[in-house]
Coordinates of C-alpha atoms (C1' of nucleotides) in Angstrom, one line a residue:
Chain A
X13 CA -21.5 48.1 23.7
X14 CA -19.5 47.5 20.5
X15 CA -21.5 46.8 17.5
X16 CA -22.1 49.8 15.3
X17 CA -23.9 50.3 11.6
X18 CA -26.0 48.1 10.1
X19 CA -24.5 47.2 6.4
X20 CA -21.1 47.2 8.0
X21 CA -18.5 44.5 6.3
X22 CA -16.5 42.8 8.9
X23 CA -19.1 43.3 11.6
X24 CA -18.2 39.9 13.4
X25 CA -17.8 40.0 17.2
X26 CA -14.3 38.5 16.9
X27 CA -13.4 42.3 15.3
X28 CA -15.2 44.2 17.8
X29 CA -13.5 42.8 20.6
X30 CA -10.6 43.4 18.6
X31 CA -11.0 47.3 18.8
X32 CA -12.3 46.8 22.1
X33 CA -9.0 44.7 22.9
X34 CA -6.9 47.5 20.8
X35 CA -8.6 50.0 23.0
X36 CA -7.3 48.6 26.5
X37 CA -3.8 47.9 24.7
X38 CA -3.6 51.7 23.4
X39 CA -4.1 53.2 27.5
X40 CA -1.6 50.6 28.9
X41 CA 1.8 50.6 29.3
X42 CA 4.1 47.6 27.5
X43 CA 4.5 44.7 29.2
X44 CA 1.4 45.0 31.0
X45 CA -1.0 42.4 32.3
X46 CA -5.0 42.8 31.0
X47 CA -7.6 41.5 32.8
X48 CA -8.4 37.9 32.6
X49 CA -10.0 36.1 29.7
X50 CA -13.1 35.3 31.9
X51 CA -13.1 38.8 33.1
X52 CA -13.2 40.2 29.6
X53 CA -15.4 37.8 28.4
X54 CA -17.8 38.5 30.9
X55 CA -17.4 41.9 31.0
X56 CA -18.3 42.3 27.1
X57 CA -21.2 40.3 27.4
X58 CA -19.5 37.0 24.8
X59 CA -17.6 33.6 25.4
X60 CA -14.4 32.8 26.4
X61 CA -13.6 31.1 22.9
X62 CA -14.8 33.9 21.2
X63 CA -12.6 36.6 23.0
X64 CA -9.6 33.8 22.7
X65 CA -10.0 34.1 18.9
X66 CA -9.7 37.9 18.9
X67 CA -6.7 37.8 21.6
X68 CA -4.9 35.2 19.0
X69 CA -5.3 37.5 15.9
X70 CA -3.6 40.3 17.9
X71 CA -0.6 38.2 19.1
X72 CA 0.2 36.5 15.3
X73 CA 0.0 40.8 14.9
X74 CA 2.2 41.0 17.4
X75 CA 0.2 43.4 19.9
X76 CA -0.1 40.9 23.1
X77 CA 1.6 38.2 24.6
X78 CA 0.1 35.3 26.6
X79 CA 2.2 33.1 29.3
X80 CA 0.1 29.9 30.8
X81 CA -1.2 30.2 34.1
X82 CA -0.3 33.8 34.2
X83 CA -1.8 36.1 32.0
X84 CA -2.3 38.0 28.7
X85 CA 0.0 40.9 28.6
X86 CA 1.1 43.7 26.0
X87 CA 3.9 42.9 23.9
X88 CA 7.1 44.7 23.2
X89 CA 7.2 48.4 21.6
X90 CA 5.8 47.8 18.0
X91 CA 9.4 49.3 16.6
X92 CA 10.7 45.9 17.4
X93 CA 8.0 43.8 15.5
X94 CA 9.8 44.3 12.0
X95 CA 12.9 41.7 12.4
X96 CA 16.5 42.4 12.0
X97 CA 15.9 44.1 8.6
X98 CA 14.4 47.1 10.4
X99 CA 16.8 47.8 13.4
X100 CA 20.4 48.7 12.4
X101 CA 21.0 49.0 16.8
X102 CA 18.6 45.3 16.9
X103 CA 21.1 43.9 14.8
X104 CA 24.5 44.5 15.9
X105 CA 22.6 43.8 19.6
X106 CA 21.3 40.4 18.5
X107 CA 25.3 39.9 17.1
X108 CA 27.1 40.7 20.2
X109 CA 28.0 43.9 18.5
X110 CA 27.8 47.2 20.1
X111 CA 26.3 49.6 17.5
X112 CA 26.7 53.1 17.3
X113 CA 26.2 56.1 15.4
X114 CA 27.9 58.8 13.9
X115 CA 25.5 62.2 12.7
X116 CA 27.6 63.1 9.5
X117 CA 24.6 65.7 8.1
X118 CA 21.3 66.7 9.4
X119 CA 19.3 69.7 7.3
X120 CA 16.1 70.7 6.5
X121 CA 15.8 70.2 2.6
X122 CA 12.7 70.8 0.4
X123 CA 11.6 67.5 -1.0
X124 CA 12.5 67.1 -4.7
X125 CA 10.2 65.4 -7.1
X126 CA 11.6 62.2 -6.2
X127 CA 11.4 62.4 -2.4
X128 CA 8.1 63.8 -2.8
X129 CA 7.0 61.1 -4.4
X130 CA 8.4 58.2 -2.3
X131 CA 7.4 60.3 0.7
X132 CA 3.7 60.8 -0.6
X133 CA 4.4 64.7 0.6
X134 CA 4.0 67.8 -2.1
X135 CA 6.8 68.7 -4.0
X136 CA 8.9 71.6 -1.8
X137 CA 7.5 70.5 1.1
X138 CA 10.1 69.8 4.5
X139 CA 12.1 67.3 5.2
X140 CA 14.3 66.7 7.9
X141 CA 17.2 64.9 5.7
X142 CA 19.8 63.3 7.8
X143 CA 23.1 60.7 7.2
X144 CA 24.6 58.4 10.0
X145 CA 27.5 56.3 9.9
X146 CA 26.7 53.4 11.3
X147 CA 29.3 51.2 13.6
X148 CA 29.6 48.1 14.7
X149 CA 31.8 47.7 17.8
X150 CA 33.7 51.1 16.6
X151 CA 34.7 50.2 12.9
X152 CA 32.3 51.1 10.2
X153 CA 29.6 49.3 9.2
X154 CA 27.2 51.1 7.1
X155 CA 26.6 55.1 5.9
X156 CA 22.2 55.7 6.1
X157 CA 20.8 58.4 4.6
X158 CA 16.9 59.1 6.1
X159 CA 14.1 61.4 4.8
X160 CA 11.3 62.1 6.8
X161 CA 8.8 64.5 6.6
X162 CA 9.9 67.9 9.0
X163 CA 5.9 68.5 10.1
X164 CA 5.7 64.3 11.6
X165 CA 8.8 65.5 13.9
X166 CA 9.1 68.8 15.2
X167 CA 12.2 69.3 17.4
X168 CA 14.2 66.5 16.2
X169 CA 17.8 67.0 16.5
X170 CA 21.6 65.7 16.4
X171 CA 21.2 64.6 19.8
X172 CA 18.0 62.2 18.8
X173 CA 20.0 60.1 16.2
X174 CA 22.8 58.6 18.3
X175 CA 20.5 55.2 17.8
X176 CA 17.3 53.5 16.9
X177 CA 15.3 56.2 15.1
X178 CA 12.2 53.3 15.6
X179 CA 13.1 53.9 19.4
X180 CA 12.6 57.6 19.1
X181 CA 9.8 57.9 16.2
X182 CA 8.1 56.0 18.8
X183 CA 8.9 57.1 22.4
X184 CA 8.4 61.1 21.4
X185 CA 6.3 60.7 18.6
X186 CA 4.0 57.7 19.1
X187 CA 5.1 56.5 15.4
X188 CA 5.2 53.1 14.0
X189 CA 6.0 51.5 11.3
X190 CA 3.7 48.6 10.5
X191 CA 5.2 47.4 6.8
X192 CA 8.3 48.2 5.2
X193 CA 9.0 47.2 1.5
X194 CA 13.1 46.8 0.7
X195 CA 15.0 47.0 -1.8
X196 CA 18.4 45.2 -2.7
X197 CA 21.3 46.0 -5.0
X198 CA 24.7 44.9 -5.2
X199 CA 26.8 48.2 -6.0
X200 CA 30.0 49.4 -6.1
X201 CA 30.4 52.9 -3.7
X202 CA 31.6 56.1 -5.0
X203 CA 34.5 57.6 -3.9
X204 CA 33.1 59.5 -0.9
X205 CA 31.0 57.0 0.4
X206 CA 33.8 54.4 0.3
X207 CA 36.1 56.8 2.2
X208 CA 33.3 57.5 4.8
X209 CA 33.1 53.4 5.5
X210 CA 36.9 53.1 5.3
X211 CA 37.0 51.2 2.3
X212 CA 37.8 50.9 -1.3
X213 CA 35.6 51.8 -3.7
X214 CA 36.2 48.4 -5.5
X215 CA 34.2 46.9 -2.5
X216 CA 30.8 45.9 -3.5
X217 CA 28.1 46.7 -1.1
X218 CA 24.5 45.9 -0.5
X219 CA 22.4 48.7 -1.3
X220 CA 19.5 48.7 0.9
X221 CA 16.9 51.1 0.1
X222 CA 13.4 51.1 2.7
X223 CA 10.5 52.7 3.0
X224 CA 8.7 52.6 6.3
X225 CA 4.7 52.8 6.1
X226 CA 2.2 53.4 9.4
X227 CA -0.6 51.1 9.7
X228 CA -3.1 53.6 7.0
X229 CA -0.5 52.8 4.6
X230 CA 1.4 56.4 4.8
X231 CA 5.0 56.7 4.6
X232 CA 7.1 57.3 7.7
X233 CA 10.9 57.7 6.2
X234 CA 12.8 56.8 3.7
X235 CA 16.3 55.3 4.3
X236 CA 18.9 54.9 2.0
X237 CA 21.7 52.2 3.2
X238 CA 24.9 51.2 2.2
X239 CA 26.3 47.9 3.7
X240 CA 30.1 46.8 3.8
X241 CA 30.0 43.7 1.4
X242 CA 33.2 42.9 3.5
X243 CA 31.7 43.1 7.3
X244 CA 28.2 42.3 6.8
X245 CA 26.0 39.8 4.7
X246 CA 21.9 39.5 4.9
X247 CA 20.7 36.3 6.2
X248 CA 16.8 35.2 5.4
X249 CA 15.3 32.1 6.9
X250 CA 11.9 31.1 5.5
X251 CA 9.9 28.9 7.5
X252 CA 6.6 27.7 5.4
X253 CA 4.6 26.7 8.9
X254 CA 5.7 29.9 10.7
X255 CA 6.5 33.7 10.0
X256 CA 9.4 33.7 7.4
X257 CA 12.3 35.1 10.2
X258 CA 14.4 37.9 8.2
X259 CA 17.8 38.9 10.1
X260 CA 20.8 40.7 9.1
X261 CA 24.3 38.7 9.9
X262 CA 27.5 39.9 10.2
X263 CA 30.3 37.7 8.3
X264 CA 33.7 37.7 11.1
Chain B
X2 CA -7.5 5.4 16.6
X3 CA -5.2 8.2 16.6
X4 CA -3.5 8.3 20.3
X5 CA 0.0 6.9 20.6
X6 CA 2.3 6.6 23.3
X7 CA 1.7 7.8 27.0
X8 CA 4.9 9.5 28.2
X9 CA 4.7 11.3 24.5
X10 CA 5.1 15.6 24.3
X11 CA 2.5 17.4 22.4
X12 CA -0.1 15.4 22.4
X13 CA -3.2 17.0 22.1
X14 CA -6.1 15.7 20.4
X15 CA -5.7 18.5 17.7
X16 CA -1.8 17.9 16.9
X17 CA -3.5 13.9 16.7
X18 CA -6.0 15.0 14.1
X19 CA -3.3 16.7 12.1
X20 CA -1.6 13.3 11.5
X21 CA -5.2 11.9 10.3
X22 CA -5.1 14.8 8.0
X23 CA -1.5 14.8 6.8
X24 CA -2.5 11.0 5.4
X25 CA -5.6 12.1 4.1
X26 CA -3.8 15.5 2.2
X27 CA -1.0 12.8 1.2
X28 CA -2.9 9.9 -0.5
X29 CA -5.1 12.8 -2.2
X30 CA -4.2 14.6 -5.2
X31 CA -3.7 18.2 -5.5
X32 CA -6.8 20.6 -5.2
X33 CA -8.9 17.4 -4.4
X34 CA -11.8 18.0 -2.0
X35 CA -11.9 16.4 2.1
X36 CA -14.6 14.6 3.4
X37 CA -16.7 17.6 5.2
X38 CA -16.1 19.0 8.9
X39 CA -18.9 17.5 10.4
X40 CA -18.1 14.2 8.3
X41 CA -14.7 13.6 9.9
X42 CA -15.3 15.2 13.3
X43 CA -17.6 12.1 13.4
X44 CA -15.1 9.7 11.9
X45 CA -12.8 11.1 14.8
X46 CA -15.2 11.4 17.6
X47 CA -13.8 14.9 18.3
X48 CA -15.6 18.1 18.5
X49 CA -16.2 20.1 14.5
X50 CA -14.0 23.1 16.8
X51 CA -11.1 20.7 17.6
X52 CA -11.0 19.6 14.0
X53 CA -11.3 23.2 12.5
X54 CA -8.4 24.2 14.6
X55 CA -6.1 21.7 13.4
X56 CA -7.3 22.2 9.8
X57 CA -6.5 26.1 10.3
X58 CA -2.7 25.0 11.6
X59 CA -2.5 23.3 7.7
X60 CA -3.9 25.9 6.6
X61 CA -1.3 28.6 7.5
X62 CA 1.2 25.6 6.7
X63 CA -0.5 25.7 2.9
X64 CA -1.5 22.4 2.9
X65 CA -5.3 23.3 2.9
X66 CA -7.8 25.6 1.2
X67 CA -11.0 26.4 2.4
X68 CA -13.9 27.4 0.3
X69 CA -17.2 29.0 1.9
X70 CA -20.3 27.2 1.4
X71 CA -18.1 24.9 -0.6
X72 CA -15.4 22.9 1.1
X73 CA -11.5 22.0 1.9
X74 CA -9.2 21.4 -0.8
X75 CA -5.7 20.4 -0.5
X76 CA -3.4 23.2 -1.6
X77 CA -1.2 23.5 -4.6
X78 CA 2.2 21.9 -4.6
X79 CA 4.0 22.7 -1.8
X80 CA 7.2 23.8 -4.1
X81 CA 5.2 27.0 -4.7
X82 CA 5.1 27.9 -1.1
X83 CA 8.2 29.3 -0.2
X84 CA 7.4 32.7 -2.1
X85 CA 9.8 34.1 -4.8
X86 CA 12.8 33.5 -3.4
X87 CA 13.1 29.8 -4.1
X88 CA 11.9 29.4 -7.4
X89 CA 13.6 31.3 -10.3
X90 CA 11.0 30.4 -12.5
X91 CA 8.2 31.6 -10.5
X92 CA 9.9 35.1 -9.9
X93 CA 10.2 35.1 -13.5
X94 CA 6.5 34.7 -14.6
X95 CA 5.5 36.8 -11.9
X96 CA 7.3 39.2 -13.6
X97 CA 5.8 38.7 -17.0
X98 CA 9.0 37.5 -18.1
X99 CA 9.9 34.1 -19.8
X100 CA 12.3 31.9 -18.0
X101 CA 14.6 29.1 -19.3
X102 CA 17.8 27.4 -18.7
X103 CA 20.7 26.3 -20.2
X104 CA 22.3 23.6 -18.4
X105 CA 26.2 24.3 -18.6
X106 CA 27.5 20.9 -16.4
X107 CA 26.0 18.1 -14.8
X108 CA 27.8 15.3 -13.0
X109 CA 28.0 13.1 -10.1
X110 CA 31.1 13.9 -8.0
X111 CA 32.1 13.1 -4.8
X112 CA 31.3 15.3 -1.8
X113 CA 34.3 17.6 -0.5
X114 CA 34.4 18.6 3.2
X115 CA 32.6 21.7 2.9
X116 CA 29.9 20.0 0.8
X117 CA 28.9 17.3 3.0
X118 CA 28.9 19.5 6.3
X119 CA 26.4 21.8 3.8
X120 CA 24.2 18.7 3.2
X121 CA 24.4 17.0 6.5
X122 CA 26.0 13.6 4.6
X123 CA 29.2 11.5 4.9
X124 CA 32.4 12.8 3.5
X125 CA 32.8 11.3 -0.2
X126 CA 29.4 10.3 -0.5
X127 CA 27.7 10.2 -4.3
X128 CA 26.6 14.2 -4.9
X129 CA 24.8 15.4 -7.9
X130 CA 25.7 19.2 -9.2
X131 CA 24.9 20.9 -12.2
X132 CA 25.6 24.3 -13.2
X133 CA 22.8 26.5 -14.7
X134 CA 22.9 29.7 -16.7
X135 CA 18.9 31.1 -15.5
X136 CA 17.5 33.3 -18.5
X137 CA 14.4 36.2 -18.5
X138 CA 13.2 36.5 -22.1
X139 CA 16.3 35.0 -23.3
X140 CA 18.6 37.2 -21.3
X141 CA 21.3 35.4 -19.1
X142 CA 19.6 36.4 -15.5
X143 CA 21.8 34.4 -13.1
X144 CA 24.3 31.7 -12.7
X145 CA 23.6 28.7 -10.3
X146 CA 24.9 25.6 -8.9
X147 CA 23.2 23.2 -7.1
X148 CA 24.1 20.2 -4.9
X149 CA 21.6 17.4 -4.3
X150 CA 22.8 13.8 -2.3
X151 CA 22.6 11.1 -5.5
X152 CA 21.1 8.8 -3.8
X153 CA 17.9 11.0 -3.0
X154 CA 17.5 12.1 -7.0
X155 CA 18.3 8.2 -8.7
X156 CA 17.9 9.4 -12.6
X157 CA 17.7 12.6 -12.6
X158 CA 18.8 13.3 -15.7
X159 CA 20.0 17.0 -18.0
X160 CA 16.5 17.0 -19.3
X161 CA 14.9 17.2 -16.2
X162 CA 16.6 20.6 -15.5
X163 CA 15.2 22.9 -18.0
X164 CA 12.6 24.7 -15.2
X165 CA 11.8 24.6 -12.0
X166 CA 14.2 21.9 -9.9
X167 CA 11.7 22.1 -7.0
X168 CA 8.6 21.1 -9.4
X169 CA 11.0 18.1 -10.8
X170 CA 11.7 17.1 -6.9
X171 CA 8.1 17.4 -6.1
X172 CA 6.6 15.7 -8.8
X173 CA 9.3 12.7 -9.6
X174 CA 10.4 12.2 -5.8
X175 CA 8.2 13.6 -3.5
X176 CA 10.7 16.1 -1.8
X177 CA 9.6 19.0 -0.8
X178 CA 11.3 21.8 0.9
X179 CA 9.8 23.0 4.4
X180 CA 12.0 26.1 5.2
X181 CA 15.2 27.5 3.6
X182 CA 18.2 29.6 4.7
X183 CA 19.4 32.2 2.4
X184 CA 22.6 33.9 2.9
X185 CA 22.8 37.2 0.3
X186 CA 26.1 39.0 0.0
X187 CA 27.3 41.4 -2.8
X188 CA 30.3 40.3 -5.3
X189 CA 32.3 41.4 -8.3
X190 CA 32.1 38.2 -10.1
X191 CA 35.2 35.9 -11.4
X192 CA 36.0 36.4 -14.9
X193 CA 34.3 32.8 -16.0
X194 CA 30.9 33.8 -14.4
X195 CA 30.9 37.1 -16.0
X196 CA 31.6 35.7 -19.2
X197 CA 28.7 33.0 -19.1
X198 CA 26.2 35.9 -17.8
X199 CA 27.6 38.3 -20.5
X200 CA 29.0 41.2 -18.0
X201 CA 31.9 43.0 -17.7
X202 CA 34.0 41.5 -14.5
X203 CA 33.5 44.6 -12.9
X204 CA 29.3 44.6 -12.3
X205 CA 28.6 43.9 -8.9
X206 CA 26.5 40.5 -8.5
X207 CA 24.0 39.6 -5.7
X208 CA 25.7 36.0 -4.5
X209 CA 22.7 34.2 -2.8
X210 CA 23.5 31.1 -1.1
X211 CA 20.7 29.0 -0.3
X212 CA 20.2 25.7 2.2
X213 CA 16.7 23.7 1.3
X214 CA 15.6 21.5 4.4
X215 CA 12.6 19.3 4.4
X216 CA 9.7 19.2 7.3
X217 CA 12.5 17.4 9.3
X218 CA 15.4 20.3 9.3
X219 CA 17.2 17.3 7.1
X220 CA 19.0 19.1 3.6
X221 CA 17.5 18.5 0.5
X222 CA 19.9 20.7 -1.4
X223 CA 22.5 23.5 -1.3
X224 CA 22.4 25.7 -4.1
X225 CA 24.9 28.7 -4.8
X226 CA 23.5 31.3 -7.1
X227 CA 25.0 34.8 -8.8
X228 CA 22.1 37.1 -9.7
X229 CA 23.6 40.1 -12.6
X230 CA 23.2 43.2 -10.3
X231 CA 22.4 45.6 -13.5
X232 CA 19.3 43.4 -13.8
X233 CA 18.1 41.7 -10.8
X234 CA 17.2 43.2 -8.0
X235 CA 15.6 41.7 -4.5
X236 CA 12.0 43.3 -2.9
X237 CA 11.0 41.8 0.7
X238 CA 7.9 43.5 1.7
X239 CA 7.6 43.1 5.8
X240 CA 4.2 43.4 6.5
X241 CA 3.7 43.5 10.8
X242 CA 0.4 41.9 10.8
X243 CA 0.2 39.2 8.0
X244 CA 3.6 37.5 6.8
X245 CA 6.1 38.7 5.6
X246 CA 6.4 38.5 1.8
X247 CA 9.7 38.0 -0.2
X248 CA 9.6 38.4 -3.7
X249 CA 12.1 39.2 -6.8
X250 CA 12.7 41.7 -8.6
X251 CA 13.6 42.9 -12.5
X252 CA 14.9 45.9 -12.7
X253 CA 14.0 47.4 -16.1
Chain C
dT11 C1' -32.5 23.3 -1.2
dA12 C1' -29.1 20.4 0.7
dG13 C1' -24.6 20.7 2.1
dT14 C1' -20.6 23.3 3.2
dG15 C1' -17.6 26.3 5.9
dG16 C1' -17.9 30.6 9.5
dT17 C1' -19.0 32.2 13.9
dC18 C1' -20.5 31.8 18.4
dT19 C1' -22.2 29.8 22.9
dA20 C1' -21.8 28.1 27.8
dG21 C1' -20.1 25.2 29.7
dA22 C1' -16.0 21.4 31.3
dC23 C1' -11.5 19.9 32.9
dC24 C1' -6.4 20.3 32.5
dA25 C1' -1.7 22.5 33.0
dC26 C1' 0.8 26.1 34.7
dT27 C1' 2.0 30.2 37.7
dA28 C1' 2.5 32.8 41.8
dC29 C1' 1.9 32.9 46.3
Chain D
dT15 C1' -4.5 27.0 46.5
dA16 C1' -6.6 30.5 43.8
dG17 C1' -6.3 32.3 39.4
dT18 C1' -4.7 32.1 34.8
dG19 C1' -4.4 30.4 30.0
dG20 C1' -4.9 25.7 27.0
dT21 C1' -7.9 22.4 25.2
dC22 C1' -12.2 20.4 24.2
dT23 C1' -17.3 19.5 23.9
dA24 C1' -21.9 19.4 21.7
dG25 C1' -24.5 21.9 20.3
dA26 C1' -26.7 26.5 17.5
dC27 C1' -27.5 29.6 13.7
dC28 C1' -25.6 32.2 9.7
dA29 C1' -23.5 32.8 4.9
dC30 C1' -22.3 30.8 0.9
dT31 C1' -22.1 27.3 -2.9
dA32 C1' -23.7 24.3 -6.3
dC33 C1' -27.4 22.3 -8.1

DNA sequence: TAGTGGTCTAGACCACTAC
DNA sequence: TAGTGGTCTAGACCACTAC
């Protein structure tokens, strides 16, 4: 059933199973039980171990979940698999805080050389430009600024940003981000910017600057993020055994 | 040979085999070769799977290499494996640029309040710190102040600190650090600081505060760093599948 | 070519869950 | 108690290395 050409690189069974695996994950729902180990491994014709390694790989990705003496099940929405560092709303919820959002601009721009570039788009092409101030139990927090391509989400609107734009890119538009490479600055804020966060502009703030990828390596969005240097403060726990843990924090 | 105690947690014959290893990966030296699979799943009287699967856990911990066809190695010095963000000197080469130091103070005081709650010891108790102006290509890059427990470092001397302070820990004591928590906030710098790193008081600095722990969540060290925002920037690449790399960054 | 790690098999028994 | 994942066995054959 699975193998396919001949001079194929990975060709191992452990990887077939794994599209196989991808397959059943892709036509059910999240949280949801797949058959057993036994099942599948007698269903696809290999061993037990063998289908274990395959179900392993895809729960260090992040794909499934197992619980003993119950099942292996799908994992969370994949919008959630990129820590704190992602998630502006995962944040504030994993501080107690109640985030919300505030839709300062949203146009349809055409991308200038630089956007074009970061975006991997033509020059001139769409894009669905937006800012957001973001709160933290009501008081400012941080002011986004988000490109993303205008033909990757057609009908977006005002309404769609009021929170995770990971929850929405993936609810309406089955889009994920699998990597995301950050970039930090301390700077000060100019005038406007300070005003919109309700500080002075002799504040420093982080700068966080992010570029989302899909799993082909193509870029999602582009967000450009200012944090209070007063309110908030970027935690990062590296673990050398497990998956380094990266998490914002919020100073009180 | 390897079983201990009966009422004991996680014992499993793999988590037993990884104590056999740990001895064997501490009394060899770095990049030396083990005995084969088959070799010590004979010694052991355990399966070649059992013993592959508690290899693999080191593995992922970077304590072991494997080579096809070849064999297992132990890894390189564990200092190395907590990515960029420990080790000023690797970001630095990394970058193609030259690192070195210029120790400004070193001295054994006694440990405040705050200090000693930072490095899990008695009030009062015998600390080491030393301040360090970090240069790239002769360029001041960052200031930083460390705080070790004396009686962990006995010796450790001004001329030990002119690179990397894990390398000295590893190679002279045998401390290295398991995990670390960095806390990164953005600052204008006092006057003192911006006169050692030769900026105007006014150009926002990354503070990164960083905890070391060993394999036993016990502090090896608490250092305090100021990273020159018009040079120094920070890149953490989240990847969803693999782990997550942090690395530094030079802004040109 | 001998020795090594890489993958896979077809079982076994245990620990846990859900009923 | 039936079914699930967790661990382990004692082999097999393949791919690669180092000589």
């Amino acid at each position: 059933m699975l193998r396919d050409g001949p001079a194929h690189r990975p060709s191992t069974k452990a990887h077939d199973l794994r599209i196989g695996l991808l397959d059943l994950i892709e036509s059910a729902g999240v949280g949801e039980r797949l058959p057993s180990e036994r099942e599948l491994a007698g269903r696809w014709g290999v061993a037990r171990m063998t289908l274990r390694k395959a179900i392993e790989r895809l729960i260090e990705e992040g794909r499934l979940e197992r619980r003993h003496g119950s099942g292996t099940y799908t994992a969370q929405a994949p919008y959630a698999r990129l820590f704190g560092l992602s998630s502006f709303t995962e944040d504030m919820r994993q501080r107690g805080l109640t985030p919300s959002s505030k839709v300062l601009r949203l146009r349809k721009v055409r991308a200038s050389t630089d956007a074009a570039s970061r975006l991997q788009i033509p020059v001139g092409e769409d894009v669905l430009r937006f800012t957001r101030l973001r709160l933290a139990d009501g008081e400012p927090m941080a002011l986004e600024t988000v490109l993303i391509p205008s033909a990757d989400v057609p009908g977006l609107s005002t309404k769609d940003l009021a929170g995770s734009i990971y929850e929405v890119l993936w609810d309406r538009y089955r889009i994920s981000t699998a990597s995301a490479q950050t970039t930090i600055t301390p700077v000060l804020p100019d005038e406007r910017s300070a005003a919109a966060l309700g500080i002075p502009s002799s504040q420093p703030c982080l700068h966080i600057d992010m570029t989302d990828l899909d799993n082909r390596g193509r870029t999602i969005m582009v967000a450009d993020c200012l944090y209070r240097g007063d309110r908030y403060e970027l935690t990062i726990d590296l673990a050398a055994p497990a998956f380094p843990i990266t998490k914002a924090g919020v100073r009180q």
